[in-house]
Structure formats: structure tokens, C-alpha cells
PDB file of C-alpha atoms and ligand atoms in Angstrom:
ATOM      1  CA  MET S   1      25.183 -24.229  -1.737  1.00 86.00           C
ATOM      2  CA  THR S   2      26.237 -25.355   1.737  1.00 96.00           C
ATOM      3  CA  VAL S   3      25.145 -28.666   3.247  1.00 98.00           C
ATOM      4  CA  ASP S   4      25.164 -29.136   7.014  1.00 98.00           C
ATOM      5  CA  LEU S   5      26.775 -32.521   7.707  1.00 98.00           C
ATOM      6  CA  GLY S   6      26.231 -32.306  11.483  1.00 97.00           C
ATOM      7  CA  GLY S   7      28.735 -32.079  14.340  1.00 97.00           C
ATOM      8  CA  GLY S   8      30.056 -28.726  13.107  1.00 97.00           C
ATOM      9  CA  PHE S   9      31.002 -30.017   9.648  1.00 98.00           C
ATOM     10  CA  SER S  10      29.626 -28.700   6.377  1.00 98.00           C
ATOM     11  CA  LEU S  11      30.137 -29.298   2.678  1.00 98.00           C
ATOM     12  CA  ARG S  12      30.272 -26.712  -0.080  1.00 98.00           C
ATOM     13  CA  ARG S  13      31.490 -26.466  -3.637  1.00 98.00           C
ATOM     14  CA  ALA S  14      35.290 -26.122  -3.834  1.00 98.00           C
ATOM     15  CA  ALA S  15      36.776 -22.904  -5.230  1.00 98.00           C
ATOM     16  CA  ALA S  16      40.194 -21.854  -6.527  1.00 98.00           C
ATOM     17  CA  ASP S  17      40.932 -20.396  -3.066  1.00 98.00           C
ATOM     18  CA  ASP S  18      40.779 -23.937  -1.668  1.00 98.00           C
ATOM     19  CA  HIS S  19      43.671 -25.307  -3.736  1.00 98.00           C
ATOM     20  CA  ALA S  20      46.259 -24.973  -0.949  1.00 98.00           C
ATOM     21  CA  ALA S  21      43.956 -26.705   1.541  1.00 98.00           C
ATOM     22  CA  MET S  22      43.159 -29.452  -0.985  1.00 98.00           C
ATOM     23  CA  ARG S  23      46.882 -30.083  -1.510  1.00 98.00           C
ATOM     24  CA  MET S  24      47.358 -30.275   2.278  1.00 98.00           C
ATOM     25  CA  VAL S  25      44.498 -32.793   2.712  1.00 98.00           C
ATOM     26  CA  CYS S  26      45.828 -34.858  -0.194  1.00 98.00           C
ATOM     27  CA  LEU S  27      49.303 -34.956   1.372  1.00 98.00           C
ATOM     28  CA  ARG S  28      48.024 -35.835   4.840  1.00 98.00           C
ATOM     29  CA  THR S  29      45.967 -38.764   3.485  1.00 97.00           C
ATOM     30  CA  GLY S  30      48.214 -39.684   0.553  1.00 96.00           C
ATOM     31  CA  ASP S  31      49.936 -42.800   1.858  1.00 95.00           C
ATOM     32  CA  SER S  32      47.063 -45.309   1.427  1.00 93.00           C
ATOM     33  CA  GLY S  33      44.868 -43.098   3.616  1.00 95.00           C
ATOM     34  CA  LYS S  34      47.664 -42.108   6.031  1.00 96.00           C
ATOM     35  CA  ASP S  35      49.926 -39.064   6.222  1.00 98.00           C
ATOM     36  CA  ALA S  36      52.469 -38.993   3.378  1.00 97.00           C
ATOM     37  CA  THR S  37      54.328 -35.909   4.659  1.00 97.00           C
ATOM     38  CA  GLY S  38      57.464 -37.827   5.667  1.00 96.00           C
ATOM     39  CA  ARG S  39      57.698 -39.574   2.306  1.00 96.00           C
ATOM     40  CA  GLU S  40      57.486 -36.576  -0.048  1.00 97.00           C
ATOM     41  CA  ASP S  41      60.139 -33.941  -0.734  1.00 97.00           C
ATOM     42  CA  ASP S  42      57.583 -31.759  -2.522  1.00 97.00           C
ATOM     43  CA  PRO S  43      54.449 -31.394  -0.363  1.00 97.00           C
ATOM     44  CA  ASP S  44      52.329 -30.103  -3.259  1.00 98.00           C
ATOM     45  CA  LEU S  45      52.741 -32.713  -5.983  1.00 98.00           C
ATOM     46  CA  LEU S  46      50.261 -35.268  -4.638  1.00 97.00           C
ATOM     47  CA  GLY S  47      47.482 -32.680  -4.601  1.00 98.00           C
ATOM     48  CA  ILE S  48      48.541 -31.329  -7.980  1.00 98.00           C
ATOM     49  CA  LEU S  49      48.166 -34.845  -9.378  1.00 97.00           C
ATOM     50  CA  TYR S  50      45.047 -36.083  -7.602  1.00 97.00           C
ATOM     51  CA  ALA S  51      42.973 -33.230  -6.158  1.00 98.00           C
ATOM     52  CA  VAL S  52      43.371 -29.725  -7.615  1.00 98.00           C
ATOM     53  CA  PRO S  53      42.690 -30.607 -11.288  1.00 98.00           C
ATOM     54  CA  TYR S  54      39.184 -31.746 -10.344  1.00 98.00           C
ATOM     55  CA  GLN S  55      38.306 -28.306  -9.013  1.00 98.00           C
ATOM     56  CA  VAL S  56      39.752 -26.721 -12.154  1.00 98.00           C
ATOM     57  CA  LEU S  57      38.333 -29.122 -14.764  1.00 98.00           C
ATOM     58  CA  GLU S  58      35.162 -30.434 -13.054  1.00 98.00           C
ATOM     59  CA  PRO S  59      34.062 -27.659 -10.671  1.00 98.00           C
ATOM     60  CA  ASP S  60      30.431 -28.880 -10.535  1.00 98.00           C
ATOM     61  CA  PHE S  61      31.578 -32.110  -8.872  1.00 98.00           C
ATOM     62  CA  ALA S  62      34.285 -30.762  -6.558  1.00 98.00           C
ATOM     63  CA  PHE S  63      33.318 -30.216  -2.912  1.00 98.00           C
ATOM     64  CA  VAL S  64      35.228 -29.448   0.262  1.00 98.00           C
ATOM     65  CA  VAL S  65      34.304 -30.437   3.815  1.00 98.00           C
ATOM     66  CA  GLU S  66      34.823 -27.675   6.349  1.00 98.00           C
ATOM     67  CA  THR S  67      34.795 -27.241  10.066  1.00 97.00           C
ATOM     68  CA  GLU S  68      35.597 -24.324  12.334  1.00 95.00           C
ATOM     69  CA  GLY S  69      39.304 -24.851  11.761  1.00 94.00           C
ATOM     70  CA  GLY S  70      38.980 -24.739   7.966  1.00 97.00           C
ATOM     71  CA  VAL S  71      38.923 -27.285   5.158  1.00 98.00           C
ATOM     72  CA  CYS S  72      39.343 -30.858   6.464  1.00 98.00           C
ATOM     73  CA  GLY S  73      38.426 -32.925   3.419  1.00 98.00           C
ATOM     74  CA  TYR S  74      37.117 -33.101  -0.091  1.00 98.00           C
ATOM     75  CA  VAL S  75      35.069 -35.261  -2.397  1.00 98.00           C
ATOM     76  CA  LEU S  76      35.784 -34.943  -6.096  1.00 98.00           C
ATOM     77  CA  GLY S  77      34.280 -36.396  -9.226  1.00 98.00           C
ATOM     78  CA  ALA S  78      34.586 -36.490 -12.975  1.00 98.00           C
ATOM     79  CA  LEU S  79      31.403 -37.129 -14.945  1.00 98.00           C
ATOM     80  CA  ASP S  80      32.937 -38.612 -18.096  1.00 98.00           C
ATOM     81  CA  THR S  81      36.321 -40.186 -17.376  1.00 98.00           C
ATOM     82  CA  PRO S  82      37.597 -40.501 -20.974  1.00 97.00           C
ATOM     83  CA  HIS S  83      36.738 -36.837 -21.614  1.00 98.00           C
ATOM     84  CA  PHE S  84      38.289 -35.805 -18.274  1.00 98.00           C
ATOM     85  CA  ASN S  85      41.447 -37.755 -19.110  1.00 97.00           C
ATOM     86  CA  GLN S  86      41.782 -35.899 -22.426  1.00 97.00           C
ATOM     87  CA  GLN S  87      41.393 -32.542 -20.678  1.00 97.00           C
ATOM     88  CA  LEU S  88      43.826 -33.584 -17.959  1.00 97.00           C
ATOM     89  CA  GLU S  89      46.484 -34.461 -20.499  1.00 97.00           C
ATOM     90  CA  ARG S  90      46.011 -31.350 -22.630  1.00 97.00           C
ATOM     91  CA  ASP S  91      45.239 -28.632 -20.047  1.00 97.00           C
ATOM     92  CA  TRP S  92      46.922 -29.924 -16.895  1.00 97.00           C
ATOM     93  CA  PHE S  93      49.834 -32.283 -17.457  1.00 97.00           C
ATOM     94  CA  ALA S  94      51.212 -30.722 -20.640  1.00 97.00           C
ATOM     95  CA  PRO S  95      51.800 -27.283 -19.025  1.00 97.00           C
ATOM     96  CA  LEU S  96      53.022 -28.887 -15.763  1.00 97.00           C
ATOM     97  CA  ARG S  97      55.748 -30.749 -17.646  1.00 97.00           C
ATOM     98  CA  GLN S  98      57.371 -27.406 -18.418  1.00 96.00           C
ATOM     99  CA  GLN S  99      57.930 -26.895 -14.671  1.00 95.00           C
ATOM    100  CA  VAL S 100      58.699 -30.404 -13.385  1.00 96.00           C
ATOM    101  CA  SER S 101      61.591 -32.530 -14.597  1.00 96.00           C
ATOM    102  CA  ASP S 102      61.182 -36.219 -15.495  1.00 97.00           C
ATOM    103  CA  PRO S 103      63.264 -38.438 -13.137  1.00 97.00           C
ATOM    104  CA  GLY S 104      63.232 -41.241 -15.720  1.00 97.00           C
ATOM    105  CA  PRO S 105      61.887 -44.794 -15.453  1.00 96.00           C
ATOM    106  CA  ASP S 106      64.600 -46.322 -13.213  1.00 97.00           C
ATOM    107  CA  GLN S 107      62.729 -46.599  -9.904  1.00 96.00           C
ATOM    108  CA  SER S 108      65.902 -47.547  -8.016  1.00 97.00           C
ATOM    109  CA  ARG S 109      67.053 -43.948  -8.542  1.00 96.00           C
ATOM    110  CA  TRP S 110      63.794 -42.330  -7.427  1.00 97.00           C
ATOM    111  CA  ARG S 111      63.886 -40.286  -4.223  1.00 96.00           C
ATOM    112  CA  GLY S 112      61.146 -38.403  -2.338  1.00 96.00           C
ATOM    113  CA  SER S 113      58.476 -37.249  -4.780  1.00 97.00           C
ATOM    114  CA  ASP S 114      60.191 -38.557  -7.922  1.00 98.00           C
ATOM    115  CA  TRP S 115      57.394 -41.096  -8.361  1.00 96.00           C
ATOM    116  CA  ALA S 116      54.968 -38.141  -8.676  1.00 97.00           C
ATOM    117  CA  ARG S 117      57.286 -36.285 -11.090  1.00 98.00           C
ATOM    118  CA  TYR S 118      57.411 -39.423 -13.210  1.00 98.00           C
ATOM    119  CA  ARG S 119      53.599 -39.713 -13.104  1.00 96.00           C
ATOM    120  CA  ILE S 120      53.239 -36.125 -14.368  1.00 97.00           C
ATOM    121  CA  HIS S 121      55.356 -37.048 -17.394  1.00 97.00           C
ATOM    122  CA  HIS S 122      53.816 -40.515 -17.813  1.00 96.00           C
ATOM    123  CA  PRO S 123      50.236 -40.375 -16.476  1.00 94.00           C
ATOM    124  CA  GLU S 124      48.179 -43.558 -16.324  1.00 89.00           C
ATOM    125  CA  LEU S 125      45.101 -42.256 -18.092  1.00 90.00           C
ATOM    126  CA  VAL S 126      43.548 -45.582 -18.945  1.00 86.00           C
ATOM    127  CA  PHE S 127      39.891 -46.471 -19.387  1.00 93.00           C
ATOM    128  CA  PRO S 128      39.741 -50.218 -20.053  1.00 92.00           C
ATOM    129  CA  PRO S 129      36.509 -51.919 -21.223  1.00 93.00           C
ATOM    130  CA  ALA S 130      35.681 -53.186 -17.698  1.00 94.00           C
ATOM    131  CA  LEU S 131      35.065 -49.562 -16.654  1.00 96.00           C
ATOM    132  CA  ARG S 132      32.673 -48.686 -19.481  1.00 96.00           C
ATOM    133  CA  PRO S 133      29.478 -49.271 -17.441  1.00 97.00           C
ATOM    134  CA  TYR S 134      30.899 -46.768 -14.911  1.00 98.00           C
ATOM    135  CA  PRO S 135      31.951 -43.690 -16.888  1.00 98.00           C
ATOM    136  CA  SER S 136      32.327 -41.424 -13.824  1.00 98.00           C
ATOM    137  CA  HIS S 137      35.032 -41.646 -11.196  1.00 98.00           C
ATOM    138  CA  GLY S 138      35.677 -40.003  -7.853  1.00 98.00           C
ATOM    139  CA  HIS S 139      38.066 -39.386  -4.959  1.00 98.00           C
ATOM    140  CA  ILE S 140      37.388 -38.741  -1.295  1.00 98.00           C
ATOM    141  CA  ASP S 141      39.869 -37.832   1.447  1.00 98.00           C
ATOM    142  CA  LEU S 142      39.072 -36.657   4.964  1.00 98.00           C
ATOM    143  CA  LEU S 143      41.555 -35.628   7.639  1.00 98.00           C
ATOM    144  CA  PRO S 144      41.501 -37.836  10.778  1.00 97.00           C
ATOM    145  CA  GLU S 145      39.336 -35.362  12.729  1.00 97.00           C
ATOM    146  CA  ALA S 146      36.564 -35.766  10.120  1.00 98.00           C
ATOM    147  CA  GLN S 147      36.747 -39.548   9.832  1.00 98.00           C
ATOM    148  CA  GLY S 148      34.363 -42.079  11.391  1.00 97.00           C
ATOM    149  CA  ARG S 149      31.491 -39.601  11.839  1.00 97.00           C
ATOM    150  CA  GLY S 150      29.351 -40.456   8.827  1.00 98.00           C
ATOM    151  CA  ILE S 151      30.798 -37.561   6.841  1.00 98.00           C
ATOM    152  CA  GLY S 152      32.317 -39.769   4.160  1.00 98.00           C
ATOM    153  CA  ARG S 153      28.990 -41.457   3.497  1.00 98.00           C
ATOM    154  CA  GLN S 154      27.111 -38.148   3.278  1.00 98.00           C
ATOM    155  CA  ALA S 155      29.760 -36.585   1.033  1.00 98.00           C
ATOM    156  CA  MET S 156      29.789 -39.579  -1.318  1.00 98.00           C
ATOM    157  CA  GLU S 157      25.988 -39.581  -1.475  1.00 98.00           C
ATOM    158  CA  ILE S 158      26.005 -35.919  -2.495  1.00 98.00           C
ATOM    159  CA  LEU S 159      28.595 -36.624  -5.196  1.00 98.00           C
ATOM    160  CA  MET S 160      26.666 -39.671  -6.442  1.00 98.00           C
ATOM    161  CA  HIS S 161      23.427 -37.716  -6.533  1.00 97.00           C
ATOM    162  CA  GLY S 162      25.095 -34.947  -8.547  1.00 97.00           C
ATOM    163  CA  LEU S 163      26.618 -37.388 -11.025  1.00 98.00           C
ATOM    164  CA  ALA S 164      23.367 -39.360 -11.384  1.00 98.00           C
ATOM    165  CA  THR S 165      21.389 -36.169 -11.931  1.00 97.00           C
ATOM    166  CA  ALA S 166      23.848 -35.191 -14.661  1.00 97.00           C
ATOM    167  CA  GLY S 167      23.067 -38.523 -16.353  1.00 97.00           C
ATOM    168  CA  SER S 168      25.859 -40.818 -15.215  1.00 98.00           C
ATOM    169  CA  PRO S 169      24.899 -44.505 -15.031  1.00 98.00           C
ATOM    170  CA  GLY S 170      27.868 -45.554 -12.885  1.00 98.00           C
ATOM    171  CA  LEU S 171      30.856 -44.518 -10.784  1.00 98.00           C
ATOM    172  CA  PHE S 172      34.215 -46.162 -10.119  1.00 98.00           C
ATOM    173  CA  LEU S 173      37.013 -45.435  -7.641  1.00 97.00           C
ATOM    174  CA  GLY S 174      40.626 -46.491  -7.625  1.00 95.00           C
ATOM    175  CA  VAL S 175      41.779 -47.654  -4.192  1.00 96.00           C
ATOM    176  CA  SER S 176      45.190 -48.682  -2.950  1.00 93.00           C
ATOM    177  CA  PRO S 177      45.034 -52.450  -2.276  1.00 93.00           C
ATOM    178  CA  THR S 178      46.541 -51.789   1.170  1.00 93.00           C
ATOM    179  CA  ASN S 179      43.836 -49.266   2.144  1.00 95.00           C
ATOM    180  CA  ARG S 180      41.502 -51.737   3.854  1.00 95.00           C
ATOM    181  CA  ARG S 181      39.531 -49.037   5.581  1.00 96.00           C
ATOM    182  CA  ALA S 182      38.590 -47.345   2.321  1.00 97.00           C
ATOM    183  CA  ARG S 183      37.666 -50.677   0.712  1.00 97.00           C
ATOM    184  CA  HIS S 184      35.297 -51.452   3.646  1.00 97.00           C
ATOM    185  CA  PHE S 185      33.854 -47.958   3.404  1.00 98.00           C
ATOM    186  CA  TYR S 186      33.142 -48.235  -0.324  1.00 98.00           C
ATOM    187  CA  ALA S 187      31.667 -51.723   0.114  1.00 98.00           C
ATOM    188  CA  LYS S 188      29.255 -50.270   2.701  1.00 98.00           C
ATOM    189  CA  LEU S 189      28.193 -47.722   0.101  1.00 98.00           C
ATOM    190  CA  GLY S 190      27.361 -50.401  -2.444  1.00 98.00           C
ATOM    191  CA  PHE S 191      30.615 -50.526  -4.415  1.00 98.00           C
ATOM    192  CA  ALA S 192      31.879 -53.910  -5.587  1.00 97.00           C
ATOM    193  CA  THR S 193      35.443 -54.795  -6.550  1.00 97.00           C
ATOM    194  CA  LEU S 194      35.924 -55.208 -10.288  1.00 96.00           C
ATOM    195  CA  THR S 195      37.947 -58.185 -11.398  1.00 92.00           C
ATOM    196  CA  SER S 196      39.134 -58.028 -14.962  1.00 89.00           C
ATOM    197  CA  ALA S 197      42.424 -58.886 -16.581  1.00 84.00           C
ATOM    198  CA  ASN S 198      42.467 -55.588 -18.450  1.00 88.00           C
ATOM    199  CA  LEU S 199      42.509 -53.410 -15.311  1.00 90.00           C
ATOM    200  CA  PRO S 200      45.851 -52.096 -14.028  1.00 87.00           C
ATOM    201  CA  ARG S 201      47.057 -54.380 -11.203  1.00 86.00           C
ATOM    202  CA  ARG S 202      48.497 -51.785  -8.815  1.00 87.00           C
ATOM    203  CA  THR S 203      45.059 -50.351  -8.039  1.00 92.00           C
ATOM    204  CA  THR S 204      41.867 -51.984  -6.775  1.00 95.00           C
ATOM    205  CA  PHE S 205      38.915 -50.729  -8.804  1.00 96.00           C
ATOM    206  CA  MET S 206      35.538 -50.561  -7.049  1.00 97.00           C
ATOM    207  CA  ALA S 207      32.365 -49.559  -8.835  1.00 98.00           C
ATOM    208  CA  ARG S 208      28.611 -49.232  -8.547  1.00 98.00           C
ATOM    209  CA  ARG S 209      25.737 -48.302 -10.788  1.00 98.00           C
ATOM    210  CA  LEU S 210      23.947 -45.027 -10.083  1.00 98.00           C
ATOM    211  CA  PRO S 211      20.147 -44.931  -9.990  1.00 92.00           C
ATOM    212  CA  SER S 212      18.568 -42.790 -12.666  1.00 85.00           C
ATOM    213  CA  PRO S 213      16.890 -39.902 -10.802  1.00 76.00           C
ATOM    214  CA  VAL S 214      13.933 -40.152 -13.223  1.00 64.00           C
ATOM    215  CA  ARG S 215      13.583 -43.945 -13.393  1.00 54.00           C
ATOM    216  CA  ASP S 216      14.393 -45.012  -9.822  1.00 56.00           C
ATOM    217  CA  THR S 217      12.395 -42.920  -7.403  1.00 53.00           C
ATOM    218  CA  PRO S 218      12.877 -43.978  -3.738  1.00 52.00           C
ATOM    219  CA  ASN S 219       9.374 -45.527  -3.469  1.00 49.00           C
ATOM    220  CA  ARG S 220       9.633 -47.547  -6.640  1.00 42.00           C
ATOM    221  CA  GLY S 221      12.176 -50.102  -5.522  1.00 38.00           C
ATOM    222  CA  GLY S 222      15.256 -48.414  -6.924  1.00 39.00           C
ATOM    223  CA  GLY S 223      17.289 -49.418  -3.885  1.00 38.00           C
ATOM    224  CA  ARG S 224      19.015 -47.054  -1.500  1.00 38.00           C
ATOM    225  CA  GLY S 225      19.733 -44.119  -3.739  1.00 38.00           C
ATOM    226  CA  PRO S 226      22.228 -41.339  -3.200  1.00 38.00           C
ATOM    227  CA  GLY S 227      21.239 -38.575  -0.827  1.00 38.00           C
ATOM    228  CA  ARG S 228      20.452 -35.024  -1.794  1.00 39.00           C
ATOM    229  CA  PRO S 229      21.943 -31.763  -0.668  1.00 39.00           C
ATOM    230  CA  ARG S 230      19.754 -30.438   2.114  1.00 33.00           C
TER     231      ARG S 230
HETATM  232  C1  COA G   1      37.727 -43.691   3.839  1.00 72.98           C
HETATM  233  C2  COA G   1      36.959 -42.461   4.309  1.00 72.98           C
HETATM  234  C3  COA G   1      36.581 -41.592   3.128  1.00 72.98           C
HETATM  235  C4  COA G   1      35.655 -42.954   4.998  1.00 72.98           C
HETATM  236  O1  COA G   1      34.922 -41.832   5.431  1.00 72.98           O
HETATM  237  P1  COA G   1      34.366 -41.788   6.914  1.00 72.98           P
HETATM  238  O2  COA G   1      33.650 -40.507   7.104  1.00 72.98           O
HETATM  239  O3  COA G   1      35.491 -42.091   7.845  1.00 72.98           O
HETATM  240  O4  COA G   1      33.337 -42.992   6.907  1.00 72.98           O
HETATM  241  P2  COA G   1      31.856 -42.938   7.535  1.00 72.98           P
HETATM  242  O5  COA G   1      31.951 -42.577   8.974  1.00 72.98           O
HETATM  243  O6  COA G   1      30.971 -42.095   6.658  1.00 72.98           O
HETATM  244  O7  COA G   1      31.434 -44.451   7.395  1.00 72.98           O
HETATM  245  C5  COA G   1      30.508 -44.857   6.387  1.00 72.98           C
HETATM  246  C6  COA G   1      30.289 -46.332   6.507  1.00 72.98           C
HETATM  247  O8  COA G   1      31.507 -47.020   6.245  1.00 72.98           O
HETATM  248  C7  COA G   1      31.818 -47.863   7.340  1.00 72.98           C
HETATM  249  N1  COA G   1      33.250 -47.858   7.572  1.00 72.98           N
HETATM  250  C8  COA G   1      34.060 -46.789   7.615  1.00 72.98           C
HETATM  251  N2  COA G   1      35.306 -47.186   7.911  1.00 72.98           N
HETATM  252  C9  COA G   1      35.236 -48.550   8.072  1.00 72.98           C
HETATM  253  C10 COA G   1      36.193 -49.555   8.415  1.00 72.98           C
HETATM  254  N3  COA G   1      37.456 -49.247   8.668  1.00 72.98           N
HETATM  255  N4  COA G   1      35.783 -50.837   8.475  1.00 72.98           N
HETATM  256  C11 COA G   1      34.496 -51.166   8.230  1.00 72.98           C
HETATM  257  N5  COA G   1      33.538 -50.250   7.916  1.00 72.98           N
HETATM  258  C12 COA G   1      33.918 -48.969   7.844  1.00 72.98           C
HETATM  259  C13 COA G   1      31.113 -47.261   8.535  1.00 72.98           C
HETATM  260  O9  COA G   1      30.829 -48.231   9.517  1.00 72.98           O
HETATM  261  C14 COA G   1      29.853 -46.718   7.921  1.00 72.98           C
HETATM  262  O10 COA G   1      28.874 -47.704   7.766  1.00 72.98           O
HETATM  263  P3  COA G   1      27.332 -47.353   8.101  1.00 72.98           P
HETATM  264  O11 COA G   1      27.033 -46.037   7.414  1.00 72.98           O
HETATM  265  O12 COA G   1      26.576 -48.503   7.549  1.00 72.98           O
HETATM  266  O13 COA G   1      27.286 -47.235   9.593  1.00 72.98           O
HETATM  267  C15 COA G   1      37.770 -41.638   5.346  1.00 72.98           C
HETATM  268  O14 COA G   1      37.996 -42.417   6.485  1.00 72.98           O
HETATM  269  C16 COA G   1      39.075 -41.108   4.793  1.00 72.98           C
HETATM  270  O15 COA G   1      39.093 -40.093   4.129  1.00 72.98           O
HETATM  271  N6  COA G   1      40.196 -41.808   5.096  1.00 72.98           N
HETATM  272  C17 COA G   1      41.543 -41.328   4.721  1.00 72.98           C
HETATM  273  C18 COA G   1      41.732 -41.110   3.223  1.00 72.98           C
HETATM  274  C19 COA G   1      41.328 -42.297   2.400  1.00 72.98           C
HETATM  275  O16 COA G   1      41.654 -43.443   2.688  1.00 72.98           O
HETATM  276  N7  COA G   1      40.583 -42.000   1.323  1.00 72.98           N
HETATM  277  C20 COA G   1      40.160 -42.994   0.372  1.00 72.98           C
HETATM  278  C21 COA G   1      41.195 -43.138  -0.673  1.00 72.98           C
HETATM  279  S1  COA G   1      40.659 -44.277  -1.924  1.00 72.98           S
END
């Protein structure tokens, strides 16, 4: 399946061969949407935490955006977050801990990518009650050359359509509070900020319901539903 996104960009399902490119995109967008290269001493850990496991554990909802020059973005989803979190702990973080040392909890001693090493040993795999209406979650990152061209909207619509078709009633995203651009983008796509005391404070959670593909056909007032792969 390949979807033409226009302007020389296309979207296809991600494969294991894309892991290096996914890690690169994650690094180059990993500082609240900006390039995190200068901050990290291990260029791979961000992608190992936040991008690659989706292709491995949820391949049906992992897509890359490509242009002539290669992969320039991805959109990733997990259908059932509590189930994904269990898999992530058992099949991803547990083996990784054998290879990465824990820098310990004293943040004043952390250097470079120590924050990511700590996260591998102490992942925040929470699913508080406020998220229950939105069991799926997603991530999207596009390199600067792919931004501002409508690609993010199309990619998110494809992900939302896939999740809705698989039966998900709702999707949430975790956004850095300082990433204003991403918050505006998600708001444009119908996501609202969740406010609940039981949500972790360091992340802004945005969520929206997904139309049931059976119940909410476009002509029956179901609102602006997610797009379909063409
Ligand atoms: C955030 C991101 C995914 C948005 O994708 P994009 O392709 O640049 O956005 P699009 O061009 O599809 O814009 C979609 C809509 O959002 C709006 N939008 C995008 N950026 C905006 C901004 N900074 N302010 C206001 N609206 C914005 C667009 O106007 C557009 O609205 P419209 O469809 O009604 O015209 C992309 O810029 C990106 O990957 N940034 C770096 C990584 C990142 O921050 N990822 C999110 C981490 S949570």
C-alpha cells in the first residue's frame, strides 16, 4: 500500500529496514519538534524509545513518509495502549536493559542521553482513567522539508482511519507543553486538551473520539471523519 500525498511525498507501511531512518527522524525532531542532535550523546536512543518499537509491536499502524531523498517522517499508532504498554515492557524494555546502564535518579548527574537511559529503566507506562475513552495513541514527526504542506494532516487521517476501522473509539497524543506548533496542529485536527488531575504533568495530553466506520458514514452527520488511503 502506497498513498500519494502530493508534491513528491508518499506514505507507506514502515518496515524493519526503516528503523535507522526512523531513529534519524526521531532525533531530528526530538527536542519539542526541533533537532535534538546537539543534546544527545547517543543519537539512537530517542528513536529506540519513541519510534522503532511501534514498527516492531504495531506494524499495521506504523507508516513512513517518503520523498525522493528517502524517509522524511513517520506516523505511528498503538490500537490498545494498555496492551501495547505490557508488550513494550516485556518485549522491548526488558531486553534493552541488558544493554543500557541505568544512570540513577539524580538528575543533577545526568549528561547527554542519560535521561533516555533512565527512561528505559523506568518507563512511564501509565494509562490513567482520563484516557479510557481514548484507548489508542499515536506519534507523528516530519522533517522540516515535509512540514507545512498538509502532509501531517493526511498522515494523521490515514492513521485515524486505520485505528477506527480496527474498532478504536478514540485516540490520544502526548505533546510537549512547549511544542506550540504541534498543539495547534492537533487542535486543527479535532483534538482537545485533556485536563485531569490524574494525568502526568510534564506532558500535555490531547485526544479526540474516532467515528465508527459503520455508524458514522460521511453523509449521515458523523462530522469530518478521517480520510482513507487512496
Ligand atoms: C506538527 C507536525 C506533525 C504538523 O504537520 P504538518 O504537515 O507540518 O502540518 P499540516 O501542513 O498538515 O497542517 C495541518 C493543519 O494544521 C495547521 N497548522 C500546522 N502548523 C500550525 C501552526 N504552527 N499554527 C497553527 N496551525 C498550524 C495548518 O494550518 C493546517 O490547517 P488546515 O488543514 O486547516 O489548513 C509537523 O510540523 C512536525 O512533524 N513537526 C516536528 C515534529 C513534531 O513537533 N511532532 C509532534 C510531536 S507531538
